[in-house]
Short mmCIF file of N, CA and C in Angstrom, two decimals:
data_model
loop_
_atom_site.label_atom_id
_atom_site.label_comp_id
_atom_site.label_asym_id
_atom_site.label_seq_id
_atom_site.Cartn_x
_atom_site.Cartn_y
_atom_site.Cartn_z
N MET A 1 0.66 -1.27 0.05
CA MET A 1 -0.08 0.13 0.39
C MET A 1 0.91 1.17 0.49
N GLN A 2 2.07 1.15 0.71
CA GLN A 2 2.82 2.64 0.78
C GLN A 2 3.40 2.62 -0.55
N LEU A 3 3.68 1.53 -1.60
CA LEU A 3 4.63 1.76 -2.65
C LEU A 3 3.35 2.23 -3.81
N LYS A 4 2.33 2.20 -3.44
CA LYS A 4 1.14 2.05 -4.68
C LYS A 4 1.28 3.67 -3.87
N LYS A 5 1.04 4.31 -2.69
CA LYS A 5 1.02 5.46 -2.36
C LYS A 5 2.39 6.76 -2.98
N ALA A 6 3.03 5.91 -3.32
CA ALA A 6 4.42 6.89 -3.40
C ALA A 6 4.37 6.71 -5.02
N VAL A 7 4.16 6.08 -5.69
CA VAL A 7 3.69 5.72 -6.94
C VAL A 7 2.56 6.52 -7.51
N ILE A 8 1.76 6.82 -6.87
CA ILE A 8 0.47 7.75 -7.04
C ILE A 8 0.81 9.03 -6.96
N LYS A 9 1.81 9.69 -6.06
CA LYS A 9 2.46 10.85 -5.42
C LYS A 9 3.72 11.22 -7.01
N ALA A 10 4.03 10.34 -7.16
CA ALA A 10 4.89 10.35 -8.01
C ALA A 10 4.65 11.06 -9.50
N LEU A 11 3.57 10.22 -10.03
CA LEU A 11 2.67 9.83 -11.06
C LEU A 11 2.09 11.66 -11.81
N GLY A 12 1.97 12.53 -10.56
CA GLY A 12 1.42 13.42 -11.50
C GLY A 12 2.41 14.00 -12.08
N PRO A 13 3.62 14.23 -11.23
CA PRO A 13 4.80 15.39 -11.77
C PRO A 13 5.26 14.39 -12.95
N MET A 14 5.51 13.21 -12.81
CA MET A 14 6.28 12.25 -13.92
C MET A 14 5.58 12.72 -15.44
N MET A 15 4.35 12.73 -15.14
CA MET A 15 3.29 13.03 -16.64
C MET A 15 3.59 14.13 -16.60
N GLY A 16 3.70 15.18 -15.64
CA GLY A 16 3.56 16.88 -16.16
C GLY A 16 5.27 16.68 -16.78
N ILE A 17 6.30 16.12 -16.50
CA ILE A 17 7.16 16.94 -17.23
C ILE A 17 7.32 16.09 -18.28
N LEU A 18 7.23 14.73 -18.83
CA LEU A 18 7.18 14.27 -19.70
C LEU A 18 5.94 14.59 -21.08
N LEU A 19 5.09 15.28 -20.19
CA LEU A 19 4.18 15.94 -21.52
C LEU A 19 4.16 17.21 -22.29
N HIS A 20 5.28 17.86 -21.43
CA HIS A 20 5.43 18.92 -22.38
C HIS A 20 6.85 18.68 -23.05
N LYS A 21 7.02 17.67 -22.86
CA LYS A 21 8.57 17.43 -23.86
C LYS A 21 7.58 16.95 -25.56
N LYS A 22 8.74 16.83 -26.84
CA LYS A 22 8.30 16.99 -27.73
C LYS A 22 7.98 15.55 -28.11
N GLU A 23 8.35 14.08 -27.21
CA GLU A 23 7.84 12.86 -27.33
C GLU A 23 6.39 12.47 -27.52
N PRO A 24 6.64 11.41 -27.58
CA PRO A 24 4.75 11.21 -28.14
C PRO A 24 4.00 10.95 -26.66
N GLN A 25 2.87 11.62 -26.58
CA GLN A 25 2.28 11.65 -25.58
C GLN A 25 1.31 10.49 -25.49
N ASN A 26 1.07 9.73 -26.64
CA ASN A 26 0.14 8.48 -25.79
C ASN A 26 0.86 7.14 -24.32
N PRO A 27 1.92 7.16 -24.65
CA PRO A 27 2.49 6.51 -23.60
C PRO A 27 1.94 7.23 -21.90
N ILE A 28 1.80 8.64 -21.92
CA ILE A 28 2.07 9.36 -20.86
C ILE A 28 -0.06 9.34 -20.97
N PHE A 29 -0.43 9.72 -21.75
CA PHE A 29 -2.32 9.20 -21.60
C PHE A 29 -2.68 8.41 -21.08
N LYS A 30 -1.75 6.68 -21.28
CA LYS A 30 -2.50 5.81 -21.01
C LYS A 30 -2.47 5.67 -19.59
N GLU A 31 -1.35 6.08 -19.05
CA GLU A 31 -1.36 6.42 -17.21
C GLU A 31 -2.40 6.81 -16.35
N ILE A 32 -3.20 7.66 -16.86
CA ILE A 32 -4.31 8.79 -16.97
C ILE A 32 -5.75 7.69 -16.49
N SER A 33 -5.39 6.52 -16.93
CA SER A 33 -6.51 5.37 -17.26
C SER A 33 -6.12 4.79 -15.59
N TRP A 34 -4.86 4.76 -15.80
CA TRP A 34 -4.45 3.83 -14.60
C TRP A 34 -4.94 4.26 -13.13
N LEU A 35 -4.06 5.94 -13.22
CA LEU A 35 -4.48 6.66 -12.12
C LEU A 35 -6.05 7.20 -11.83
N LEU A 36 -6.62 6.95 -12.94
CA LEU A 36 -8.09 6.71 -12.49
C LEU A 36 -8.73 5.82 -11.80
N GLU A 37 -8.11 4.61 -12.11
CA GLU A 37 -8.52 3.70 -11.47
C GLU A 37 -8.45 3.41 -10.13
N GLN A 38 -7.42 4.13 -9.35
CA GLN A 38 -7.29 4.31 -8.11
C GLN A 38 -8.00 5.05 -7.44
N TYR A 39 -9.33 5.45 -7.75
CA TYR A 39 -10.52 6.36 -7.43
C TYR A 39 -11.12 5.44 -6.63
N LYS A 40 -11.17 3.75 -6.98
CA LYS A 40 -11.98 2.59 -6.56
C LYS A 40 -11.42 2.25 -6.12
N GLU A 41 -10.00 2.15 -5.56
CA GLU A 41 -9.42 1.29 -4.31
C GLU A 41 -10.10 2.22 -2.78
N GLU A 42 -9.78 1.45 -2.00
CA GLU A 42 -10.15 2.17 -0.52
C GLU A 42 -8.47 2.85 0.04
N ILE A 43 -8.19 3.56 -0.79
CA ILE A 43 -6.85 4.72 -0.38
C ILE A 43 -7.64 5.88 0.00
N ASP A 44 -6.58 7.02 0.40
CA ASP A 44 -6.77 8.36 0.64
C ASP A 44 -6.76 8.79 -1.02
N VAL A 45 -7.96 9.18 -1.25
CA VAL A 45 -7.81 10.03 -3.03
C VAL A 45 -6.95 11.55 -2.91
N PHE A 46 -6.83 11.79 -1.76
CA PHE A 46 -6.35 13.51 -2.16
C PHE A 46 -4.86 12.92 -3.38
N HIS A 47 -4.21 11.90 -3.46
CA HIS A 47 -2.73 11.97 -3.60
C HIS A 47 -3.16 11.95 -5.07
N VAL A 48 -4.31 11.15 -5.72
CA VAL A 48 -5.02 11.16 -6.94
C VAL A 48 -5.24 11.79 -7.57
N THR A 49 -5.88 13.13 -6.65
CA THR A 49 -6.99 14.39 -7.43
C THR A 49 -5.60 15.61 -7.22
N LYS A 50 -4.36 15.26 -6.69
CA LYS A 50 -3.61 16.28 -6.57
C LYS A 50 -2.44 15.99 -7.76
N SER A 51 -1.96 14.49 -7.90
CA SER A 51 -1.68 14.14 -9.43
C SER A 51 -2.28 14.30 -10.78
N LEU A 52 -3.77 13.89 -10.35
CA LEU A 52 -4.59 14.56 -11.66
C LEU A 52 -4.16 16.26 -12.34
N SER A 53 -4.78 16.83 -11.24
CA SER A 53 -3.94 17.95 -10.93
C SER A 53 -2.77 18.26 -11.85
N GLN A 54 -2.36 18.16 -11.26
CA GLN A 54 -0.57 18.20 -11.99
C GLN A 54 -0.78 18.34 -13.27
N LEU A 55 -0.69 16.92 -12.99
CA LEU A 55 -1.37 16.48 -15.40
C LEU A 55 -1.90 17.71 -15.87
N LEU A 56 -3.37 18.25 -15.29
CA LEU A 56 -4.39 18.91 -16.08
C LEU A 56 -3.12 20.36 -16.29
N GLU A 57 -2.38 20.62 -15.22
CA GLU A 57 -2.19 22.41 -14.73
C GLU A 57 -0.98 22.01 -16.53
N VAL A 58 -0.18 21.41 -16.64
CA VAL A 58 0.80 20.98 -17.47
C VAL A 58 -0.26 21.11 -19.08
N SER A 59 -1.31 20.34 -19.21
CA SER A 59 -1.59 19.97 -20.10
C SER A 59 -2.51 21.58 -20.34
N GLY A 60 -2.70 22.46 -19.97
CA GLY A 60 -3.32 23.55 -20.00
C GLY A 60 -2.05 24.84 -19.88
N GLU A 61 -1.33 24.51 -19.65
CA GLU A 61 -0.04 25.31 -19.55
C GLU A 61 0.36 25.33 -20.70
N TYR A 62 0.62 24.05 -21.15
CA TYR A 62 1.77 24.42 -22.55
C TYR A 62 0.40 23.62 -23.62
N LYS A 63 -0.54 23.86 -23.57
CA LYS A 63 -1.96 23.79 -24.20
C LYS A 63 -1.85 22.49 -25.27
N ILE A 64 -1.83 21.22 -24.77
CA ILE A 64 -1.48 19.99 -25.21
C ILE A 64 -3.14 19.30 -24.85
N PRO A 65 -3.85 19.37 -25.64
CA PRO A 65 -5.11 18.77 -26.20
C PRO A 65 -4.84 17.53 -25.23
N LEU A 66 -6.15 17.28 -24.31
CA LEU A 66 -6.05 15.57 -23.96
C LEU A 66 -6.98 15.00 -25.27
N PRO A 67 -6.66 13.40 -25.30
CA PRO A 67 -7.47 12.77 -26.08
C PRO A 67 -8.98 13.05 -25.48
N LYS A 68 -9.84 12.88 -26.38
CA LYS A 68 -11.29 12.85 -25.92
C LYS A 68 -12.25 11.90 -24.95
N ALA A 69 -11.21 10.86 -25.33
CA ALA A 69 -11.60 9.49 -24.48
C ALA A 69 -11.57 9.68 -23.06
N LYS A 70 -9.98 10.91 -22.84
CA LYS A 70 -9.44 10.95 -21.12
C LYS A 70 -9.61 11.53 -20.96
N PHE A 71 -10.31 13.22 -21.55
CA PHE A 71 -11.29 13.92 -21.26
C PHE A 71 -12.65 13.74 -20.54
N GLN A 72 -13.10 12.80 -21.05
CA GLN A 72 -14.69 12.59 -19.88
C GLN A 72 -14.67 11.48 -19.33
N ALA A 73 -12.86 10.33 -19.15
CA ALA A 73 -13.21 9.84 -18.26
C ALA A 73 -12.54 10.32 -17.10
N ILE A 74 -11.93 11.32 -17.30
CA ILE A 74 -11.53 12.53 -16.17
C ILE A 74 -13.26 12.94 -15.64
N CYS A 75 -13.73 13.43 -16.72
CA CYS A 75 -14.73 13.95 -16.35
C CYS A 75 -15.94 13.27 -15.54
N ARG A 76 -16.25 11.98 -15.80
CA ARG A 76 -16.64 11.01 -14.83
C ARG A 76 -16.11 11.17 -13.80
N ALA A 77 -14.81 10.35 -13.90
CA ALA A 77 -14.24 10.45 -12.34
C ALA A 77 -13.81 11.43 -11.34
N LEU A 78 -14.30 12.62 -11.67
CA LEU A 78 -14.29 14.18 -11.02
C LEU A 78 -15.91 14.38 -10.91
N HIS A 79 -16.80 13.84 -11.49
CA HIS A 79 -17.83 14.09 -11.37
C HIS A 79 -18.51 12.92 -9.97
N ASN A 80 -18.14 11.80 -10.13
CA ASN A 80 -18.17 10.80 -9.02
C ASN A 80 -18.01 10.87 -7.81
N GLN A 81 -16.60 11.51 -7.82
CA GLN A 81 -15.41 11.77 -6.51
C GLN A 81 -16.89 12.93 -5.72
N ILE A 82 -16.99 14.29 -6.71
CA ILE A 82 -17.69 15.12 -6.10
C ILE A 82 -19.12 14.84 -5.56
N CYS A 83 -19.86 13.98 -6.40
CA CYS A 83 -21.14 14.09 -6.10
C CYS A 83 -21.48 12.48 -5.07
N SER A 84 -20.47 11.90 -4.86
CA SER A 84 -21.09 10.41 -4.01
C SER A 84 -21.35 10.86 -3.08
N PRO A 85 -22.33 10.26 -2.54
CA PRO A 85 -22.84 10.84 -0.83
C PRO A 85 -22.43 9.75 0.18
N ALA A 86 -21.26 8.49 -0.65
CA ALA A 86 -20.70 7.52 0.34
C ALA A 86 -19.45 7.78 0.77
N LYS A 87 -18.91 8.86 -0.17
CA LYS A 87 -17.76 9.22 -0.30
C LYS A 87 -17.38 10.48 1.06
N GLN A 88 -16.52 10.86 2.20
CA GLN A 88 -16.78 11.73 2.70
C GLN A 88 -14.93 12.42 2.51
N LEU A 89 -15.19 13.58 1.55
CA LEU A 89 -14.26 14.16 1.09
C LEU A 89 -12.88 14.92 2.02
N SER A 90 -12.10 15.38 2.19
CA SER A 90 -11.38 16.04 3.53
C SER A 90 -11.52 17.21 2.52
N ILE A 91 -11.38 18.86 3.15
CA ILE A 91 -11.72 19.72 2.72
C ILE A 91 -9.90 20.10 1.40
N GLU A 92 -9.36 19.24 1.63
CA GLU A 92 -7.99 19.75 0.85
C GLU A 92 -8.86 18.83 -0.62
N ASN A 93 -9.07 17.77 -0.10
CA ASN A 93 -10.00 17.08 -1.65
C ASN A 93 -10.42 17.84 -1.99
N HIS A 94 -11.36 18.09 -1.68
CA HIS A 94 -13.02 18.71 -2.30
C HIS A 94 -11.82 20.26 -3.08
N LYS A 95 -11.34 20.73 -2.36
CA LYS A 95 -10.80 22.29 -2.90
C LYS A 95 -9.80 21.69 -4.13
N GLU A 96 -9.32 20.32 -4.51
CA GLU A 96 -8.48 19.66 -5.39
C GLU A 96 -9.19 19.86 -6.55
N LEU A 97 -10.26 18.77 -6.32
CA LEU A 97 -11.31 18.44 -7.28
C LEU A 97 -12.02 19.37 -8.08
N PHE A 98 -12.03 20.76 -7.30
CA PHE A 98 -12.95 21.40 -8.32
C PHE A 98 -11.45 21.95 -8.78
N HIS A 99 -10.91 22.55 -8.75
CA HIS A 99 -9.30 22.82 -9.28
C HIS A 99 -9.43 22.34 -10.29
N CYS A 100 -9.17 20.65 -10.56
CA CYS A 100 -9.21 19.90 -11.20
C CYS A 100 -10.56 20.46 -12.33
N VAL A 101 -11.89 20.52 -11.88
CA VAL A 101 -12.76 21.10 -12.57
C VAL A 101 -12.75 22.13 -13.86
N LEU A 102 -12.05 23.65 -12.83
CA LEU A 102 -11.68 24.39 -12.94
C LEU A 102 -10.39 24.55 -14.61
N LEU A 103 -9.52 23.39 -15.10
CA LEU A 103 -8.49 23.29 -15.35
C LEU A 103 -9.10 22.61 -16.81
N LEU A 104 -10.58 21.55 -16.50
CA LEU A 104 -10.64 21.46 -17.23
C LEU A 104 -11.72 21.75 -18.47
N GLY A 105 -12.22 23.02 -17.47
CA GLY A 105 -12.76 23.77 -18.21
C GLY A 105 -12.34 24.87 -19.51
N LYS A 106 -11.01 25.21 -19.14
CA LYS A 106 -9.93 25.63 -19.55
C LYS A 106 -9.43 24.84 -20.61
N GLY A 107 -8.97 23.80 -20.62
CA GLY A 107 -8.26 22.86 -21.36
C GLY A 107 -8.83 22.91 -22.76
N LYS A 108 -8.21 21.71 -23.53
CA LYS A 108 -8.72 21.48 -25.15
C LYS A 108 -8.77 19.89 -25.39
N THR A 109 -9.63 19.12 -25.62
CA THR A 109 -9.65 17.85 -26.31
C THR A 109 -9.04 17.56 -27.86
N LEU A 110 -8.66 16.49 -27.87
CA LEU A 110 -8.42 16.33 -29.55
C LEU A 110 -9.57 15.92 -30.22
#
């Protein structure tokens, strides 16, 4: 569990660094699916949201459009996190979720 948490924490910055390089971006976009799957696990989801936020910030800053399917998957995952009555969100995570929504609103899709 500790290793998974460390990977989640590192994933956002790593994807952000790789995303703004001129290298192929498809492998980076594939990691989004794994990251979103972590919302279904019994873990502290703040780090999942933070990594997602970091990726969206780089995507917006460097005007890198997200593939439409990834954009839609992110929207669904954020909606589920925000609207789920079964999950108690920390204030910190709640703020980060809404930050992601704002970043998605500014972003572009392929």
